[in-house]
Amino acid sequence: MNRRHILGLSLIATLGISLVPFAARAADDELVGTYKLISRSRVLVDSGQVETFDQAQGFITYGNDGRVLVLIVEGNRPKAESLEKMTDQQRVGLFRTMNAYGGTYKFDGKTIEHHIDISHNEVWTGTTQIRDIKKEGDKLIYTTRPAPFVGDGKMSVLTVVWEKVK
């Protein structure tokens, strides 16, 4: 091999390596923005039964800095008369009816990984939550892998639909 050939191969290899982060970043950039929760449902793995969760509200925000923030609250939440009069039972009810976390994300066009730095429940802190994702216009459709459901421990597959806020 001559020197010119080796230099050419080196240049191609260097460009190829440098374009990998660019391609990953371009996929991440597709998500940048804030999305509103549209719907959630689960399929029980054992029976195939489908359950929907109609009352939840939430937002997920993907920053161009690679950070993600999520807040989901159920519709039937306790409301105290005031902060001073809030009971411990109401505080527990508020905790049980929310999901919140933040961290970094990585998106390859088909799968999203949320690397969680902080979470409302500490069980997720330090974990990576993986979702299969499908884009349909301004909607993101997430599907989980089978896992125990937080509410009852039954193996479930969750589907969550988000729509971009304009």
PDB file of C-alpha atoms in Angstrom:
ATOM      1  CA  MET A   1       0.000   0.000   0.000  1.00  0.00           C
ATOM      2  CA  ASN A   2       1.339   3.420  -0.834  1.00  0.00           C
ATOM      3  CA  ARG A   3       1.341   6.413   1.468  1.00  0.00           C
ATOM      4  CA  ARG A   4      -1.433   8.195  -0.454  1.00  0.00           C
ATOM      5  CA  HIS A   5      -3.709   5.143  -0.129  1.00  0.00           C
ATOM      6  CA  ILE A   6      -3.032   4.891   3.613  1.00  0.00           C
ATOM      7  CA  LEU A   7      -3.768   8.616   4.088  1.00  0.00           C
ATOM      8  CA  GLY A   8      -7.003   8.238   2.126  1.00  0.00           C
ATOM      9  CA  LEU A   9      -8.131   5.297   4.260  1.00  0.00           C
ATOM     10  CA  SER A  10      -7.206   7.195   7.420  1.00  0.00           C
ATOM     11  CA  LEU A  11      -9.289  10.168   6.310  1.00  0.00           C
ATOM     12  CA  ILE A  12     -12.289   7.963   5.494  1.00  0.00           C
ATOM     13  CA  ALA A  13     -12.010   6.197   8.856  1.00  0.00           C
ATOM     14  CA  THR A  14     -11.728   9.501  10.716  1.00  0.00           C
ATOM     15  CA  LEU A  15     -14.759  10.961   8.919  1.00  0.00           C
ATOM     16  CA  GLY A  16     -16.761   7.809   9.546  1.00  0.00           C
ATOM     17  CA  ILE A  17     -15.970   7.872  13.253  1.00  0.00           C
ATOM     18  CA  SER A  18     -16.744  11.584  13.541  1.00  0.00           C
ATOM     19  CA  LEU A  19     -20.113  11.163  11.791  1.00  0.00           C
ATOM     20  CA  VAL A  20     -21.352   8.535  14.269  1.00  0.00           C
ATOM     21  CA  PRO A  21     -21.993  11.073  17.063  1.00  0.00           C
ATOM     22  CA  PHE A  22     -23.556  13.408  14.471  1.00  0.00           C
ATOM     23  CA  ALA A  23     -26.011  10.693  13.361  1.00  0.00           C
ATOM     24  CA  ALA A  24     -26.916   9.890  16.976  1.00  0.00           C
ATOM     25  CA  ARG A  25     -27.328  13.611  17.728  1.00  0.00           C
ATOM     26  CA  ALA A  26     -29.553  14.038  14.648  1.00  0.00           C
ATOM     27  CA  ALA A  27     -31.863  11.276  15.927  1.00  0.00           C
ATOM     28  CA  ASP A  28     -31.949  12.965  19.357  1.00  0.00           C
ATOM     29  CA  ASP A  29     -32.736  16.324  17.736  1.00  0.00           C
ATOM     30  CA  GLU A  30     -35.887  14.804  16.206  1.00  0.00           C
ATOM     31  CA  LEU A  31     -37.336  14.669  19.721  1.00  0.00           C
ATOM     32  CA  VAL A  32     -36.385  18.115  21.061  1.00  0.00           C
ATOM     33  CA  GLY A  33     -39.412  19.845  22.538  1.00  0.00           C
ATOM     34  CA  THR A  34     -42.224  19.351  25.015  1.00  0.00           C
ATOM     35  CA  TYR A  35     -44.943  16.734  24.611  1.00  0.00           C
ATOM     36  CA  LYS A  36     -48.286  16.396  26.366  1.00  0.00           C
ATOM     37  CA  LEU A  37     -49.595  13.036  27.551  1.00  0.00           C
ATOM     38  CA  ILE A  38     -52.471  11.915  25.323  1.00  0.00           C
ATOM     39  CA  SER A  39     -53.174   8.367  26.509  1.00  0.00           C
ATOM     40  CA  ARG A  40     -51.851   5.425  28.498  1.00  0.00           C
ATOM     41  CA  SER A  41     -52.846   1.783  28.469  1.00  0.00           C
ATOM     42  CA  ARG A  42     -51.485  -1.552  29.517  1.00  0.00           C
ATOM     43  CA  VAL A  43     -51.818  -5.127  28.380  1.00  0.00           C
ATOM     44  CA  LEU A  44     -51.610  -7.798  31.066  1.00  0.00           C
ATOM     45  CA  VAL A  45     -49.108 -10.345  29.775  1.00  0.00           C
ATOM     46  CA  ASP A  46     -50.854 -13.398  31.287  1.00  0.00           C
ATOM     47  CA  SER A  47     -54.395 -12.698  30.078  1.00  0.00           C
ATOM     48  CA  GLY A  48     -54.046 -10.203  27.228  1.00  0.00           C
ATOM     49  CA  GLN A  49     -56.547  -7.958  29.036  1.00  0.00           C
ATOM     50  CA  VAL A  50     -56.243  -4.266  28.064  1.00  0.00           C
ATOM     51  CA  GLU A  51     -56.691  -1.487  30.623  1.00  0.00           C
ATOM     52  CA  THR A  52     -56.738   2.232  29.893  1.00  0.00           C
ATOM     53  CA  PHE A  53     -55.876   5.069  32.243  1.00  0.00           C
ATOM     54  CA  ASP A  54     -58.043   8.013  31.247  1.00  0.00           C
ATOM     55  CA  GLN A  55     -57.487  10.608  33.920  1.00  0.00           C
ATOM     56  CA  ALA A  56     -53.723  11.110  33.810  1.00  0.00           C
ATOM     57  CA  GLN A  57     -52.078  14.363  32.741  1.00  0.00           C
ATOM     58  CA  GLY A  58     -48.418  14.893  32.040  1.00  0.00           C
ATOM     59  CA  PHE A  59     -45.569  16.363  30.101  1.00  0.00           C
ATOM     60  CA  ILE A  60     -42.224  15.130  28.867  1.00  0.00           C
ATOM     61  CA  THR A  61     -39.534  17.533  27.703  1.00  0.00           C
ATOM     62  CA  TYR A  62     -36.489  16.635  25.616  1.00  0.00           C
ATOM     63  CA  GLY A  63     -33.796  19.315  25.566  1.00  0.00           C
ATOM     64  CA  ASN A  64     -31.194  19.812  22.879  1.00  0.00           C
ATOM     65  CA  ASP A  65     -28.682  19.423  25.722  1.00  0.00           C
ATOM     66  CA  GLY A  66     -29.585  15.710  25.942  1.00  0.00           C
ATOM     67  CA  ARG A  67     -31.678  16.061  29.122  1.00  0.00           C
ATOM     68  CA  VAL A  68     -35.196  14.760  29.744  1.00  0.00           C
ATOM     69  CA  LEU A  69     -37.778  15.758  32.379  1.00  0.00           C
ATOM     70  CA  VAL A  70     -41.051  13.904  32.979  1.00  0.00           C
ATOM     71  CA  LEU A  71     -44.072  14.660  35.161  1.00  0.00           C
ATOM     72  CA  ILE A  72     -47.246  12.561  35.127  1.00  0.00           C
ATOM     73  CA  VAL A  73     -50.102  12.921  37.621  1.00  0.00           C
ATOM     74  CA  GLU A  74     -53.295  10.905  37.898  1.00  0.00           C
ATOM     75  CA  GLY A  75     -56.631  12.683  37.654  1.00  0.00           C
ATOM     76  CA  ASN A  76     -58.067  11.664  41.010  1.00  0.00           C
ATOM     77  CA  ARG A  77     -55.593  13.352  43.372  1.00  0.00           C
ATOM     78  CA  PRO A  78     -56.293  14.396  46.952  1.00  0.00           C
ATOM     79  CA  LYS A  79     -56.503  18.134  47.513  1.00  0.00           C
ATOM     80  CA  ALA A  80     -55.916  19.555  50.947  1.00  0.00           C
ATOM     81  CA  GLU A  81     -57.683  22.647  52.191  1.00  0.00           C
ATOM     82  CA  SER A  82     -54.275  24.319  52.493  1.00  0.00           C
ATOM     83  CA  LEU A  83     -50.594  23.431  52.886  1.00  0.00           C
ATOM     84  CA  GLU A  84     -50.839  24.008  56.623  1.00  0.00           C
ATOM     85  CA  LYS A  85     -53.778  21.589  56.931  1.00  0.00           C
ATOM     86  CA  MET A  86     -52.449  18.861  54.622  1.00  0.00           C
ATOM     87  CA  THR A  87     -52.516  15.466  56.325  1.00  0.00           C
ATOM     88  CA  ASP A  88     -49.927  12.724  56.007  1.00  0.00           C
ATOM     89  CA  GLN A  89     -52.581  10.594  54.298  1.00  0.00           C
ATOM     90  CA  GLN A  90     -53.059  13.309  51.655  1.00  0.00           C
ATOM     91  CA  ARG A  91     -49.280  13.546  51.155  1.00  0.00           C
ATOM     92  CA  VAL A  92     -49.088   9.777  50.614  1.00  0.00           C
ATOM     93  CA  GLY A  93     -51.995   9.996  48.158  1.00  0.00           C
ATOM     94  CA  LEU A  94     -50.224  12.735  46.217  1.00  0.00           C
ATOM     95  CA  PHE A  95     -47.025  10.687  46.087  1.00  0.00           C
ATOM     96  CA  ARG A  96     -48.880   7.579  44.886  1.00  0.00           C
ATOM     97  CA  THR A  97     -50.565   9.469  42.067  1.00  0.00           C
ATOM     98  CA  MET A  98     -47.479  10.914  40.401  1.00  0.00           C
ATOM     99  CA  ASN A  99     -44.457   9.892  38.420  1.00  0.00           C
ATOM    100  CA  ALA A 100     -41.591  12.333  37.993  1.00  0.00           C
ATOM    101  CA  TYR A 101     -37.998  11.932  36.947  1.00  0.00           C
ATOM    102  CA  GLY A 102     -35.137  13.583  35.121  1.00  0.00           C
ATOM    103  CA  GLY A 103     -31.895  12.585  33.501  1.00  0.00           C
ATOM    104  CA  THR A 104     -30.328  12.179  30.097  1.00  0.00           C
ATOM    105  CA  TYR A 105     -31.633  10.447  27.021  1.00  0.00           C
ATOM    106  CA  LYS A 106     -30.376   8.606  23.980  1.00  0.00           C
ATOM    107  CA  PHE A 107     -32.551   7.993  20.916  1.00  0.00           C
ATOM    108  CA  ASP A 108     -31.573   5.854  17.924  1.00  0.00           C
ATOM    109  CA  GLY A 109     -34.767   6.294  15.914  1.00  0.00           C
ATOM    110  CA  LYS A 110     -36.449   3.135  17.265  1.00  0.00           C
ATOM    111  CA  THR A 111     -35.563   2.993  20.955  1.00  0.00           C
ATOM    112  CA  ILE A 112     -35.308   5.657  23.634  1.00  0.00           C
ATOM    113  CA  GLU A 113     -33.155   5.224  26.727  1.00  0.00           C
ATOM    114  CA  HIS A 114     -33.808   7.437  29.739  1.00  0.00           C
ATOM    115  CA  HIS A 115     -30.776   7.416  32.051  1.00  0.00           C
ATOM    116  CA  ILE A 116     -32.379   8.545  35.299  1.00  0.00           C
ATOM    117  CA  ASP A 117     -30.437  10.853  37.624  1.00  0.00           C
ATOM    118  CA  ILE A 118     -33.342  11.835  39.898  1.00  0.00           C
ATOM    119  CA  SER A 119     -36.750  10.282  40.516  1.00  0.00           C
ATOM    120  CA  HIS A 120     -39.783  10.725  42.738  1.00  0.00           C
ATOM    121  CA  ASN A 121     -39.470   7.144  43.984  1.00  0.00           C
ATOM    122  CA  GLU A 122     -35.680   6.568  44.205  1.00  0.00           C
ATOM    123  CA  VAL A 123     -36.190   3.043  42.835  1.00  0.00           C
ATOM    124  CA  TRP A 124     -35.569   4.375  39.328  1.00  0.00           C
ATOM    125  CA  THR A 125     -32.704   6.709  40.278  1.00  0.00           C
ATOM    126  CA  GLY A 126     -29.525   5.393  38.680  1.00  0.00           C
ATOM    127  CA  THR A 127     -31.392   3.098  36.282  1.00  0.00           C
ATOM    128  CA  THR A 128     -31.922   3.164  32.535  1.00  0.00           C
ATOM    129  CA  GLN A 129     -35.516   2.883  31.352  1.00  0.00           C
ATOM    130  CA  ILE A 130     -35.822   1.628  27.780  1.00  0.00           C
ATOM    131  CA  ARG A 131     -38.854   2.164  25.577  1.00  0.00           C
ATOM    132  CA  ASP A 132     -39.536   1.150  22.004  1.00  0.00           C
ATOM    133  CA  ILE A 133     -40.718   4.248  20.192  1.00  0.00           C
ATOM    134  CA  LYS A 134     -42.676   4.986  17.062  1.00  0.00           C
ATOM    135  CA  LYS A 135     -43.157   8.478  15.650  1.00  0.00           C
ATOM    136  CA  GLU A 136     -46.414   9.340  13.904  1.00  0.00           C
ATOM    137  CA  GLY A 137     -46.338  13.008  12.887  1.00  0.00           C
ATOM    138  CA  ASP A 138     -46.182  15.021  16.120  1.00  0.00           C
ATOM    139  CA  LYS A 139     -46.944  11.955  18.248  1.00  0.00           C
ATOM    140  CA  LEU A 140     -44.528   9.695  20.067  1.00  0.00           C
ATOM    141  CA  ILE A 141     -45.825   6.224  20.905  1.00  0.00           C
ATOM    142  CA  TYR A 142     -43.831   4.462  23.619  1.00  0.00           C
ATOM    143  CA  THR A 143     -44.101   0.770  24.403  1.00  0.00           C
ATOM    144  CA  THR A 144     -42.397  -0.820  27.376  1.00  0.00           C
ATOM    145  CA  ARG A 145     -40.882  -4.261  27.517  1.00  0.00           C
ATOM    146  CA  PRO A 146     -42.847  -6.654  29.780  1.00  0.00           C
ATOM    147  CA  ALA A 147     -42.311  -5.686  33.423  1.00  0.00           C
ATOM    148  CA  PRO A 148     -44.164  -5.760  36.750  1.00  0.00           C
ATOM    149  CA  PHE A 149     -46.734  -2.938  36.895  1.00  0.00           C
ATOM    150  CA  VAL A 150     -46.126  -0.459  39.707  1.00  0.00           C
ATOM    151  CA  GLY A 151     -49.762  -0.590  40.861  1.00  0.00           C
ATOM    152  CA  ASP A 152     -50.208  -4.336  41.296  1.00  0.00           C
ATOM    153  CA  GLY A 153     -46.976  -6.127  40.311  1.00  0.00           C
ATOM    154  CA  LYS A 154     -48.625  -7.937  37.375  1.00  0.00           C
ATOM    155  CA  MET A 155     -46.458  -8.403  34.275  1.00  0.00           C
ATOM    156  CA  SER A 156     -47.602  -5.768  31.815  1.00  0.00           C
ATOM    157  CA  VAL A 157     -46.714  -3.980  28.611  1.00  0.00           C
ATOM    158  CA  LEU A 158     -47.500  -0.259  28.769  1.00  0.00           C
ATOM    159  CA  THR A 159     -48.216   2.007  25.806  1.00  0.00           C
ATOM    160  CA  VAL A 160     -47.943   5.754  26.298  1.00  0.00           C
ATOM    161  CA  VAL A 161     -48.838   8.317  23.632  1.00  0.00           C
ATOM    162  CA  TRP A 162     -47.393  11.852  23.714  1.00  0.00           C
ATOM    163  CA  GLU A 163     -48.164  14.742  21.377  1.00  0.00           C
ATOM    164  CA  LYS A 164     -45.817  17.664  20.729  1.00  0.00           C
ATOM    165  CA  VAL A 165     -46.917  20.977  22.243  1.00  0.00           C
ATOM    166  CA  LYS A 166     -46.905  23.754  19.669  1.00  0.00           C
TER     167      LYS A 166
END
